[in-house]
mmCIF file of C-alpha atoms in Angstrom:
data_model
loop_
_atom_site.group_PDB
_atom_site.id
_atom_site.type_symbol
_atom_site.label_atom_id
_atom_site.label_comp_id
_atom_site.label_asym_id
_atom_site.label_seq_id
_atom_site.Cartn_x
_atom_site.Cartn_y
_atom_site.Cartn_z
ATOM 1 C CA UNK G 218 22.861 -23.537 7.569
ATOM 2 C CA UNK G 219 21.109 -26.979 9.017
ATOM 3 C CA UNK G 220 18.091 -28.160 7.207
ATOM 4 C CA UNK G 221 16.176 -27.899 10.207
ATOM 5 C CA UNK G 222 16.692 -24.052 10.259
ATOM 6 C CA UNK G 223 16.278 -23.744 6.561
ATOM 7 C CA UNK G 224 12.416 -25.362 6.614
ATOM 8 C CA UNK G 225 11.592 -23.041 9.376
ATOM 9 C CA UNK G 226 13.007 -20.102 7.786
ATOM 10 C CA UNK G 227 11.246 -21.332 4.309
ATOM 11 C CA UNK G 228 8.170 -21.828 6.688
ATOM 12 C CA UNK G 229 8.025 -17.965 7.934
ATOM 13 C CA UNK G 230 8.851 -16.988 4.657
ATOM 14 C CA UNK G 231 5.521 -18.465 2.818
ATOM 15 C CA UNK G 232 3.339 -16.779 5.644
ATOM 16 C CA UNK G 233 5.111 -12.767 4.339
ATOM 17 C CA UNK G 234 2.589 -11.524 1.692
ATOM 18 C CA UNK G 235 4.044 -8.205 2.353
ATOM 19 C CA UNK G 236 5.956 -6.146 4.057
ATOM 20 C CA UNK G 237 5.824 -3.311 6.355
ATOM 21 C CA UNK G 238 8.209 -1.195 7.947
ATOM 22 C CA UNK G 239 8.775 1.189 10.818
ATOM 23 C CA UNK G 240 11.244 3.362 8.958
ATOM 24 C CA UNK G 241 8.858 6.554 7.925
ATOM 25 C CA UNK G 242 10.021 8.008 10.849
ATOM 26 C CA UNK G 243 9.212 11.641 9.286
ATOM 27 C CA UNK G 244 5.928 12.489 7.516
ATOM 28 C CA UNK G 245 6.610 14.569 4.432
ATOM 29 C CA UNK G 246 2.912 15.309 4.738
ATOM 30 C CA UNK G 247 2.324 16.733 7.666
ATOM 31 C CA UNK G 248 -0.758 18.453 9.479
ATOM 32 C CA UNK G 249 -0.922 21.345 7.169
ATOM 33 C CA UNK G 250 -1.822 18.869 4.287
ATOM 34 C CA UNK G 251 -4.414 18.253 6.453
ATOM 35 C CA UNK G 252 -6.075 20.993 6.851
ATOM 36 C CA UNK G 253 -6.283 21.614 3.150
ATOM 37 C CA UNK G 254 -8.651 18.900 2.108
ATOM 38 C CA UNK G 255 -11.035 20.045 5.006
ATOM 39 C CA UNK G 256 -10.853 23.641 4.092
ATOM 40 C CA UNK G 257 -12.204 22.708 0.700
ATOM 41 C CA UNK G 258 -14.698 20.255 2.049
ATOM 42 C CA UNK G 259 -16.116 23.090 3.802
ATOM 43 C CA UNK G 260 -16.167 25.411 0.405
ATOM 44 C CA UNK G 261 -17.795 22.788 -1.650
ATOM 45 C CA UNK G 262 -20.278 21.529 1.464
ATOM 46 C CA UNK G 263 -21.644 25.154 2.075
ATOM 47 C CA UNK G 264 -22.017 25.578 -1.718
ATOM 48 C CA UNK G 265 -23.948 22.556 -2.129
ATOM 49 C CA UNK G 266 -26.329 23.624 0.617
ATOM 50 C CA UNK G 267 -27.083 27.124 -0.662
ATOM 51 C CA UNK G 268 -27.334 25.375 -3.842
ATOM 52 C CA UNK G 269 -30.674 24.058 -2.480
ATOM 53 C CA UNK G 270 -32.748 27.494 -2.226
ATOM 54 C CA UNK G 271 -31.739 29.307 -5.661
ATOM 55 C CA UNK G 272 -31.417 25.889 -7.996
ATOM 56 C CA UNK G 273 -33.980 23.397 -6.842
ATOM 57 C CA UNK G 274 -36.437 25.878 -5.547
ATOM 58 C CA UNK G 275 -36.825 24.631 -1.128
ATOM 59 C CA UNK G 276 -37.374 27.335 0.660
ATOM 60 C CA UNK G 277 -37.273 26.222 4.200
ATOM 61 C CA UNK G 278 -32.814 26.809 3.637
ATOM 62 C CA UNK G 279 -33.803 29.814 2.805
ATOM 63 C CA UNK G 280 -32.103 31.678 6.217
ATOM 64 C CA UNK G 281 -29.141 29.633 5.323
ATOM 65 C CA UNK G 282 -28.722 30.891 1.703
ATOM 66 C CA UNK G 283 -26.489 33.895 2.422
ATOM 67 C CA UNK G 284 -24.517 32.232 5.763
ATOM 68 C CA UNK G 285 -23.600 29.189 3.493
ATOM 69 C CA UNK G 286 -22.005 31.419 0.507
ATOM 70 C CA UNK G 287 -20.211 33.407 3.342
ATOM 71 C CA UNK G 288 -18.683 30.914 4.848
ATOM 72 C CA UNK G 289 -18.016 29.231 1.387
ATOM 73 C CA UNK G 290 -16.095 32.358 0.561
ATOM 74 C CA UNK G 291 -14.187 32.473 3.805
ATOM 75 C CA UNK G 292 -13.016 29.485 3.760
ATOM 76 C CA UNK G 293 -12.196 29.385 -0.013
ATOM 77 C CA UNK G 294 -9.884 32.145 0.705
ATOM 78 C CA UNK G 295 -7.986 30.831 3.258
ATOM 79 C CA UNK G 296 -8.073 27.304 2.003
ATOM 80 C CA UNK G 297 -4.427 27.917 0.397
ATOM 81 C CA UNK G 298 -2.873 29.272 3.378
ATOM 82 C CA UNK G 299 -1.878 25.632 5.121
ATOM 83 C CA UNK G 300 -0.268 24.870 1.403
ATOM 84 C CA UNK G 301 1.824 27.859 1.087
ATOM 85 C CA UNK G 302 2.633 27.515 4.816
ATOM 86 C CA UNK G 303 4.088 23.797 3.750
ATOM 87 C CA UNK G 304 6.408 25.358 0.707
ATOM 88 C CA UNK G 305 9.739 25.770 1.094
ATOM 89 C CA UNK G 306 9.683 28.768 -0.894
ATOM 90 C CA UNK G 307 5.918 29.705 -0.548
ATOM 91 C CA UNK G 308 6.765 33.324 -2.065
ATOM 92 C CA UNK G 309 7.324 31.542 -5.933
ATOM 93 C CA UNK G 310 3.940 29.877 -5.750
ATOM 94 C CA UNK G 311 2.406 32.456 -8.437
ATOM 95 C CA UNK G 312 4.678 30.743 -10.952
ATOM 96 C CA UNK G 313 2.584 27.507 -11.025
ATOM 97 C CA UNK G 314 0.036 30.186 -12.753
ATOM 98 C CA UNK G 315 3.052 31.570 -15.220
ATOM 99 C CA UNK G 316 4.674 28.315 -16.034
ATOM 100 C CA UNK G 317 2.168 25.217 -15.597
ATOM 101 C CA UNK G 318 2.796 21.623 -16.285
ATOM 102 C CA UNK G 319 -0.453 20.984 -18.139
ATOM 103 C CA UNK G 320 -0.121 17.420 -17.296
ATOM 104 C CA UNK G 321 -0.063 17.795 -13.338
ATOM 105 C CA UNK G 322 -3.135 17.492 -11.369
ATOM 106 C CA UNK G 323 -1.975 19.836 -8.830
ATOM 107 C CA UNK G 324 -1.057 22.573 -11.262
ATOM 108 C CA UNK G 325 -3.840 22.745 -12.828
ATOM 109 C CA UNK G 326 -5.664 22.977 -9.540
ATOM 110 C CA UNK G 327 -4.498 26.219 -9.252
ATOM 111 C CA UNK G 328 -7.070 27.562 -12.711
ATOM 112 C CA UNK G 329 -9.765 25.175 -10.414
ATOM 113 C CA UNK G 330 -9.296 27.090 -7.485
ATOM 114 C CA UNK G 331 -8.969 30.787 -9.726
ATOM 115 C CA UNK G 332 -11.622 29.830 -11.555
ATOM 116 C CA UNK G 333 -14.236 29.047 -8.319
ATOM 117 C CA UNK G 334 -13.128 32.279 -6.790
ATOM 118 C CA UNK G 335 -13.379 34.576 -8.965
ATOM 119 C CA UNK G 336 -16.307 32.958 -12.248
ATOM 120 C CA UNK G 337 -18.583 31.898 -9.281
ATOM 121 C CA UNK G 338 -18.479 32.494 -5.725
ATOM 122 C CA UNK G 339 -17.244 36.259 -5.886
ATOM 123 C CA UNK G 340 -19.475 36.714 -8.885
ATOM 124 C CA UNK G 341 -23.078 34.630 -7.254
ATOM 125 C CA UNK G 342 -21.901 37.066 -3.919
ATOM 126 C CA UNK G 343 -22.393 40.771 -5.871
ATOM 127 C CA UNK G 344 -25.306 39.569 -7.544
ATOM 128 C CA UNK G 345 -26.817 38.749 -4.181
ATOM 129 C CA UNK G 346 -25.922 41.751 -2.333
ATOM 130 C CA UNK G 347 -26.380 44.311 -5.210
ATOM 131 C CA UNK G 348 -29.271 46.094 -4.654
ATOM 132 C CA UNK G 349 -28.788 46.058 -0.927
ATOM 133 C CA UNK G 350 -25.028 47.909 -1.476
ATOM 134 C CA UNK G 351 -26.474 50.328 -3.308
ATOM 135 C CA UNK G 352 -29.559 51.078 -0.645
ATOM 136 C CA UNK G 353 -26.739 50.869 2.020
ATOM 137 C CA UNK G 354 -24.644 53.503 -0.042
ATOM 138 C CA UNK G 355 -27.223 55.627 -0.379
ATOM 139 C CA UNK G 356 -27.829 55.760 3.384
ATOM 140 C CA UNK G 357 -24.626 55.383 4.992
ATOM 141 C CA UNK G 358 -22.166 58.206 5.287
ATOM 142 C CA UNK G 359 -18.738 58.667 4.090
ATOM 143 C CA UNK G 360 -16.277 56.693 3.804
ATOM 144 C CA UNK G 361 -19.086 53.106 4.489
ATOM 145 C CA UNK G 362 -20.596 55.028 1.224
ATOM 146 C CA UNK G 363 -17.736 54.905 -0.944
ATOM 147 C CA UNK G 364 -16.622 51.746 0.028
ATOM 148 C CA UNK G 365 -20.685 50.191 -0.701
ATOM 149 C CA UNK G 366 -20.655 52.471 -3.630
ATOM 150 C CA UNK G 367 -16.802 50.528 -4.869
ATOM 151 C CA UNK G 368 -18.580 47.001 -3.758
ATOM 152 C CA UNK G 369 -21.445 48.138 -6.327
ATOM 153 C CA UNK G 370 -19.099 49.048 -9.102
ATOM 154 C CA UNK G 371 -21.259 52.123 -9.394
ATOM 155 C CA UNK G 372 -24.461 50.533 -10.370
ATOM 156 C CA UNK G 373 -27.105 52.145 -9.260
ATOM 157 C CA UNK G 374 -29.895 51.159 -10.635
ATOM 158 C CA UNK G 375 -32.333 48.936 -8.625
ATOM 159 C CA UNK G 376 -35.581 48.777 -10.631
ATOM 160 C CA UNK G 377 -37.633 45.483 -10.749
ATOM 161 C CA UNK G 378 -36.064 44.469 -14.261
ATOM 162 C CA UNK G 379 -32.752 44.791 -12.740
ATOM 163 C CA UNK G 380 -33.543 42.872 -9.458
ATOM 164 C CA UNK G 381 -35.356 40.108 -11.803
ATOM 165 C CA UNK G 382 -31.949 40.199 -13.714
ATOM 166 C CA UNK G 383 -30.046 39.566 -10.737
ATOM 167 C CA UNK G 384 -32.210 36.648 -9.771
ATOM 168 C CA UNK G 385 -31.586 35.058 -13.135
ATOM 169 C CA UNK G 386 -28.008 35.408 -13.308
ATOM 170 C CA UNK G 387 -27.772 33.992 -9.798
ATOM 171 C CA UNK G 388 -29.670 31.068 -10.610
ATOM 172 C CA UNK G 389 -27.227 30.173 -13.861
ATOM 173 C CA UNK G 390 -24.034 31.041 -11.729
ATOM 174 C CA UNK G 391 -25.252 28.359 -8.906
ATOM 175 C CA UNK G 392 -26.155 26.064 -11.676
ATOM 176 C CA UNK G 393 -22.396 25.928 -12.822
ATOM 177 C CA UNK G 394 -20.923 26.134 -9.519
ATOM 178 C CA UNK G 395 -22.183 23.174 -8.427
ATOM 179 C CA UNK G 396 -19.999 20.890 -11.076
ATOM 180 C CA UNK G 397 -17.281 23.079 -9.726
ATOM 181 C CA UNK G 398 -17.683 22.553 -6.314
ATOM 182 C CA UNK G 399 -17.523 18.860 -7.182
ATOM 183 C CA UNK G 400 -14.900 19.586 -9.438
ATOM 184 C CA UNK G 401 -12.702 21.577 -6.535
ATOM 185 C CA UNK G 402 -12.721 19.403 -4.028
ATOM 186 C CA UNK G 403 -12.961 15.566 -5.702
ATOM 187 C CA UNK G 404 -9.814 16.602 -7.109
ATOM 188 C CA UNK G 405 -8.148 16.398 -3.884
ATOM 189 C CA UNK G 406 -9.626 12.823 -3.873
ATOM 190 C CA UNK G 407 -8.597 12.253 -7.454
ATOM 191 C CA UNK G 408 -4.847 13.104 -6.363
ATOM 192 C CA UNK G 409 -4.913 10.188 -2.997
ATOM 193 C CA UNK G 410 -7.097 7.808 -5.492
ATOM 194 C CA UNK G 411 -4.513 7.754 -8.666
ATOM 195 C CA UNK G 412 -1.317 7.106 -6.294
ATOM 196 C CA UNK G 413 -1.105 3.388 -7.431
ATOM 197 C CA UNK G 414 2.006 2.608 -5.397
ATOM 198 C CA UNK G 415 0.150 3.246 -2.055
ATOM 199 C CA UNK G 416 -2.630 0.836 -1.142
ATOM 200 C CA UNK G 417 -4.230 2.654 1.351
ATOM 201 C CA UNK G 418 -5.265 5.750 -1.024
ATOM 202 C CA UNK G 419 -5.717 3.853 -4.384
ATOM 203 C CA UNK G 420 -9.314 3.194 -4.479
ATOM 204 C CA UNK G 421 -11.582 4.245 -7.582
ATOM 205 C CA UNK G 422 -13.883 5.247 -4.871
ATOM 206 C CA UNK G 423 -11.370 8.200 -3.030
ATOM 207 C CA UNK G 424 -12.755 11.308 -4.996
ATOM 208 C CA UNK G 425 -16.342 9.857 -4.345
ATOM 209 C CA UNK G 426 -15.731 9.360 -0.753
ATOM 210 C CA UNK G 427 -13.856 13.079 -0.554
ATOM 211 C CA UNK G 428 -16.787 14.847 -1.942
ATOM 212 C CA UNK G 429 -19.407 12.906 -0.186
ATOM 213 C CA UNK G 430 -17.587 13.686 3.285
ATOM 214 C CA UNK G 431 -17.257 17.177 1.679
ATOM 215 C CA UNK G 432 -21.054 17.839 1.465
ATOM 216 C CA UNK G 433 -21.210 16.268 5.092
ATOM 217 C CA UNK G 434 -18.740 18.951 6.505
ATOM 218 C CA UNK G 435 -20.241 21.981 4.990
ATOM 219 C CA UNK G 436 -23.652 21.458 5.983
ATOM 220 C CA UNK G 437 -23.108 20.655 9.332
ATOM 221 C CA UNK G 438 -20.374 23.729 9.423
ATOM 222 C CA UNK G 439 -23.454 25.973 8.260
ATOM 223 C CA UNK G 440 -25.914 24.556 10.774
ATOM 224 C CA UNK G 441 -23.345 24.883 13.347
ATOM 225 C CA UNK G 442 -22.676 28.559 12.736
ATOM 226 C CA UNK G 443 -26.448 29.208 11.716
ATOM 227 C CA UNK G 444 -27.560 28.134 15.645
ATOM 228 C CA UNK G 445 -24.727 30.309 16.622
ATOM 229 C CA UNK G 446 -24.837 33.270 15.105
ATOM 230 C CA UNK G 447 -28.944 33.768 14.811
ATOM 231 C CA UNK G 448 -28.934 34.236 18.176
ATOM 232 C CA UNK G 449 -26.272 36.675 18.490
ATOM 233 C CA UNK G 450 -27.646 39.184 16.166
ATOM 234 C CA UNK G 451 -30.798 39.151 18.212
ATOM 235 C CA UNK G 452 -33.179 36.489 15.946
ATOM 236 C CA UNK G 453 -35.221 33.531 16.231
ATOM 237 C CA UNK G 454 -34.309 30.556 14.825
ATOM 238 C CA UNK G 455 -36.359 28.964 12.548
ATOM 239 C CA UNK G 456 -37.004 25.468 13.638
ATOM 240 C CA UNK G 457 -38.225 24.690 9.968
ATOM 241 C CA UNK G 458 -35.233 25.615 8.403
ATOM 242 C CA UNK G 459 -33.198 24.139 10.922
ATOM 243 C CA UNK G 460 -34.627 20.619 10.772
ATOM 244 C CA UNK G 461 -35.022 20.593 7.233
ATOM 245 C CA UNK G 462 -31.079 21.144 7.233
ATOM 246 C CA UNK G 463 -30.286 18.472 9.645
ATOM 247 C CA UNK G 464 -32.291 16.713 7.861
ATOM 248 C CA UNK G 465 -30.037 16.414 4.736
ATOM 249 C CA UNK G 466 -27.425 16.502 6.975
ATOM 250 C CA UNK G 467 -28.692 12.943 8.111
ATOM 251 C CA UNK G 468 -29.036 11.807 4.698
ATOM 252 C CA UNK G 469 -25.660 12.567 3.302
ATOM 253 C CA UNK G 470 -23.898 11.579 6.812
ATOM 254 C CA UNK G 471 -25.953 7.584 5.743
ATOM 255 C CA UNK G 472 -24.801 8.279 2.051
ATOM 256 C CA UNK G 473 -20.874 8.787 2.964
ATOM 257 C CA UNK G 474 -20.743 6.263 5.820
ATOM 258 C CA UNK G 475 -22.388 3.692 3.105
ATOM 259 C CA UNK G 476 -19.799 4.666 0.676
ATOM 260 C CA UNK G 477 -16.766 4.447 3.138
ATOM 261 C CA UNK G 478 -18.265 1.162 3.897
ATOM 262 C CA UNK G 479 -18.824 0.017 0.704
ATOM 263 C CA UNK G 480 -14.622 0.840 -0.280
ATOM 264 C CA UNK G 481 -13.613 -1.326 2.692
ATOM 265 C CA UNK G 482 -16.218 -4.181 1.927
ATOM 266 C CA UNK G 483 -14.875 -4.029 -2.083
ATOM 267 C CA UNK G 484 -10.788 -3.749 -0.280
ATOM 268 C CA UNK G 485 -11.729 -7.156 2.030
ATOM 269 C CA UNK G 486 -13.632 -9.209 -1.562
ATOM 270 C CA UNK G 487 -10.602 -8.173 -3.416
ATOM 271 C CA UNK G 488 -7.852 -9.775 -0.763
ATOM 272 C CA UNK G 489 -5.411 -8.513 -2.740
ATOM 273 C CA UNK G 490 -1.827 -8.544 -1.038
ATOM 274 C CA UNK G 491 -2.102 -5.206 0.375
ATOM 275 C CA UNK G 492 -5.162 -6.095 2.724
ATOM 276 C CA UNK G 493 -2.820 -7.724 5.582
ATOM 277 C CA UNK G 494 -1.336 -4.261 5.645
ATOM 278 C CA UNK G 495 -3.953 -2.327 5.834
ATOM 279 C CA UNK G 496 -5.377 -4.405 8.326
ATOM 280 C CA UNK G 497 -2.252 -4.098 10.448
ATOM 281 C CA UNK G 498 -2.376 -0.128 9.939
ATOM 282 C CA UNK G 499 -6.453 0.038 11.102
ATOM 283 C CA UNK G 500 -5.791 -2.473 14.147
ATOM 284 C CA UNK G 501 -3.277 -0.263 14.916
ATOM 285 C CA UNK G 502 -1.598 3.218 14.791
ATOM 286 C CA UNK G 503 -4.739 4.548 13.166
ATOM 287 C CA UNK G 504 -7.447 2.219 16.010
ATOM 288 C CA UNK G 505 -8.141 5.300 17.684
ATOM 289 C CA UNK G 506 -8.558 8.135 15.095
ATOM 290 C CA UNK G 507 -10.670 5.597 12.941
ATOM 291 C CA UNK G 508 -12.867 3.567 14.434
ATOM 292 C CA UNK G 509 -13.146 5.565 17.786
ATOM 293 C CA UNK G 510 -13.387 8.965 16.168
ATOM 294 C CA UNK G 511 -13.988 8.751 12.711
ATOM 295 C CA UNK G 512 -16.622 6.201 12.856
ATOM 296 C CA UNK G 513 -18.201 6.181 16.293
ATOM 297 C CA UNK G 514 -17.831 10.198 17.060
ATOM 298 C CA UNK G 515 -17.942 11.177 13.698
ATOM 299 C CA UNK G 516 -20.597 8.916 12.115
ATOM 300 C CA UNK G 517 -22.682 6.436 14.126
ATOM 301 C CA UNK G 518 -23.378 8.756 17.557
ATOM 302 C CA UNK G 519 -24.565 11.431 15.116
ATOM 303 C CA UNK G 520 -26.868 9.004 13.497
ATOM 304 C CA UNK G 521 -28.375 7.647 16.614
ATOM 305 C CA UNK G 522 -29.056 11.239 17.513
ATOM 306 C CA UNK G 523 -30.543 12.331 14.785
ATOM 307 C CA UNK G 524 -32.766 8.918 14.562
ATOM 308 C CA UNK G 525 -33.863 9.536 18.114
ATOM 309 C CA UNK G 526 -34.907 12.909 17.538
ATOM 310 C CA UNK G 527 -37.155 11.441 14.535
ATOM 311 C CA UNK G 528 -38.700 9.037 16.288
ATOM 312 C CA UNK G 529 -39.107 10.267 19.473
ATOM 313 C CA UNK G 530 -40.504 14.015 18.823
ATOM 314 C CA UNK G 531 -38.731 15.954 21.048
ATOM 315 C CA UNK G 532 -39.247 19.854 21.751
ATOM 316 C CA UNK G 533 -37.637 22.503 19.949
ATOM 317 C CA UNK G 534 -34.656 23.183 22.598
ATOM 318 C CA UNK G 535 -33.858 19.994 23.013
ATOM 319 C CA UNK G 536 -33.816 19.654 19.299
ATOM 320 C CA UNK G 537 -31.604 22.451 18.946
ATOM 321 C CA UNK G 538 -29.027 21.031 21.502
ATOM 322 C CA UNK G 539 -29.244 17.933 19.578
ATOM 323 C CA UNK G 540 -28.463 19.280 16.460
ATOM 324 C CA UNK G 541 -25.757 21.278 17.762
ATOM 325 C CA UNK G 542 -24.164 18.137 19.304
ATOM 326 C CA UNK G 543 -24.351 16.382 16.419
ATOM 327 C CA UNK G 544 -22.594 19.438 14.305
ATOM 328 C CA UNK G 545 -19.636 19.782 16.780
ATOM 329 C CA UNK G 546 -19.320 15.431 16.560
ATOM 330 C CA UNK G 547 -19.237 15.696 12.721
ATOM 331 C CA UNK G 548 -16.628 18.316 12.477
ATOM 332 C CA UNK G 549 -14.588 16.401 14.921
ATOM 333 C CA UNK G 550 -15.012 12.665 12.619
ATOM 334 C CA UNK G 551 -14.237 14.605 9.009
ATOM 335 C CA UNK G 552 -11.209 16.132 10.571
ATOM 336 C CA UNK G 553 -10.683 12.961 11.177
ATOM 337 C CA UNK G 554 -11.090 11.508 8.344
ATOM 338 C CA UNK G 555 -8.764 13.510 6.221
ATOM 339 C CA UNK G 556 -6.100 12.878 9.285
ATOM 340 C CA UNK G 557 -6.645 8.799 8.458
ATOM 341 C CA UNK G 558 -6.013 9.355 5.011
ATOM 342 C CA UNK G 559 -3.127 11.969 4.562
ATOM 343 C CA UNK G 560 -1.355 10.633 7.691
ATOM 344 C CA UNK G 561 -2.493 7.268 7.588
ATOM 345 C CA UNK G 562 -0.948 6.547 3.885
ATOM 346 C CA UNK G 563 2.598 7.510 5.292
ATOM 347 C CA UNK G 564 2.673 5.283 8.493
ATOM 348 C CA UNK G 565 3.565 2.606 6.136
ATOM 349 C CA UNK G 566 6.260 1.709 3.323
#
């Protein structure tokens, strides 16, 4: 080799600080993976919100209280569907309840996700309906009475002590569900955050960010479904409720975007090796699904609307079309976001 060629070569070489390479040519992680992370960011989001009625006492969320555990529950139930769709052998996932590694994060996930189900959604959900299963029993005729009578587990007794009961245990059971609904999705964070050997999910920030984005997702789910469904079962909606939701909606929606910001401003100070990577991946393969619709769907449009409509007091329907806007936008920027992350780790090796 001439010397000439060797101080060029030596010359490219100092300018590699690390590598990257086409060669992930199939995600092992693919779409499925997901739509697991946003399943549970709805859960814990809708929680959260009807959190707000029984727990810190506002009761302009109060038409919201009942639509946000529903949906919670829904979507908690089919949250493990895209997982067990992505087994191999989907029909041996009850032994990770049999035989668990103690040690693994994702097994014991499994007592998280039992444990939400069945200690505190299910649980807050009879309390709540109780009495009115029990009126509905008595009216209804067979077989919608046995099956209200079976929802009630045979109680029958709705005197004020037993109502006031009710109210009391609800209030305790929302109390520790919050810490779970934390604890249930900022797992999912924990997992991308503790993979060291990956620079674009290691971040002591990741289970932050997921539950923040989390919150984000459920409310604007509930809002979204609230303007939908109100209407449909032949009500009025009520414009206090609905922009005293958007308006924490607009608070946690600065909250995330802040924290998001503040994990890429912390990545950039650090300049560690990885950042010429990362910036490679964001200039990129992920351009589009970041910056275009994670951050300028997803985040800043939604913001400018919901600025506007402070500042410029507009009418009621206009309002409403608004806030539905903004709903569908932020749906469409957490997807998103969980796309960036669980796809956007494995573009690279």
């Amino acid at each position: 080799m001439s010397e000439e060629l060797a101080e060029k070569l030596w010359g490219v070489l100092e300018q590699v600080t690390g590598f990257i390479y086409p060669n992930e040519t199939e995600l092992h992680w693919s779409i499925l993976i997901v739509v697991y992370p946003y399943l549970t960011g709805l859960v814990a989001g809708a929680f959260i919100l009807a959190s707000l009625e029984k727990v810190f006492d506002i009761p302009e969320v109060r038409p919201t209280y009942r639509l946000s555990l529903l949906t919670a529950l829904a979507f908690l139930l089919i949250a493990p569907l895209p997982l067990l769709l992505h087994l191999g052998r989907p029909e041996r996932a009850y032994e990770i309840f049999l035989t668990p590694q103690l040690r693994s994060a994702m097994a014991m996930f499994g007592f998280v996700y039992a444990w939400y189900l069945m200690a505190v959604l299910l649980l807050e959900i009879w309390f709540e309906y109780r009495r009115d299963l029990i009126v509905w029993a008595r009216q209804e005729r067979a077989p919608m009475r046995w099956i209200h009578r079976l929802l009630a587990l045979y109680s029958a007794d709705v005197s004020p002590e037993a109502v006031a009961f009710d109210k009391k245990a609800i209030h305790v059971i929302t109390i520790i569900g919050i810490p779970s609904a934390f604890l249930l999705h900022g797992y999912v964070g924990f997992i991308f955050g503790s993979v060291k050997a990956n620079p674009w999910w290691s971040s002591v920030l990741m289970p932050i960010v997921f539950l923040m984005s989390a919150i984000v997702s459920g409310i604007a789910l509930v809002l979204f479904l609230y303007m939908v469904l109100t209407p449909l079962r032949g009500e009025t909606i009520d414009m206090r409720c609905l922009d005293k939701v958007a308006g924490y909606l607009f608070y946690a929606v600065i909250v995330d975007f802040s924290l998001e910001a503040l994990d890429f401003i912390q990545r950039l100070y650090e300049s560690e090796e990885s950042i010429k990577i990362l910036a490679t991946l964001i200039t990129g393969k992920l351009f589009i699904s970041l910056f275009v619709i994670q951050v300028l769907l997803g985040m800043v449009i939604p913001l400018g609307i919901m600025v506007a409509t402070r500042l410029l007091g507009v009418n009621e329907e206009l309002r409403k079309l608004l806030y539905f806007t903004s709903a569908i936008l932020i749906q469409v920027g957490i997807f998103s976001t969980r796309w960036n992350v669980v796809i956007g780790g494995q573009l690279f090796s």
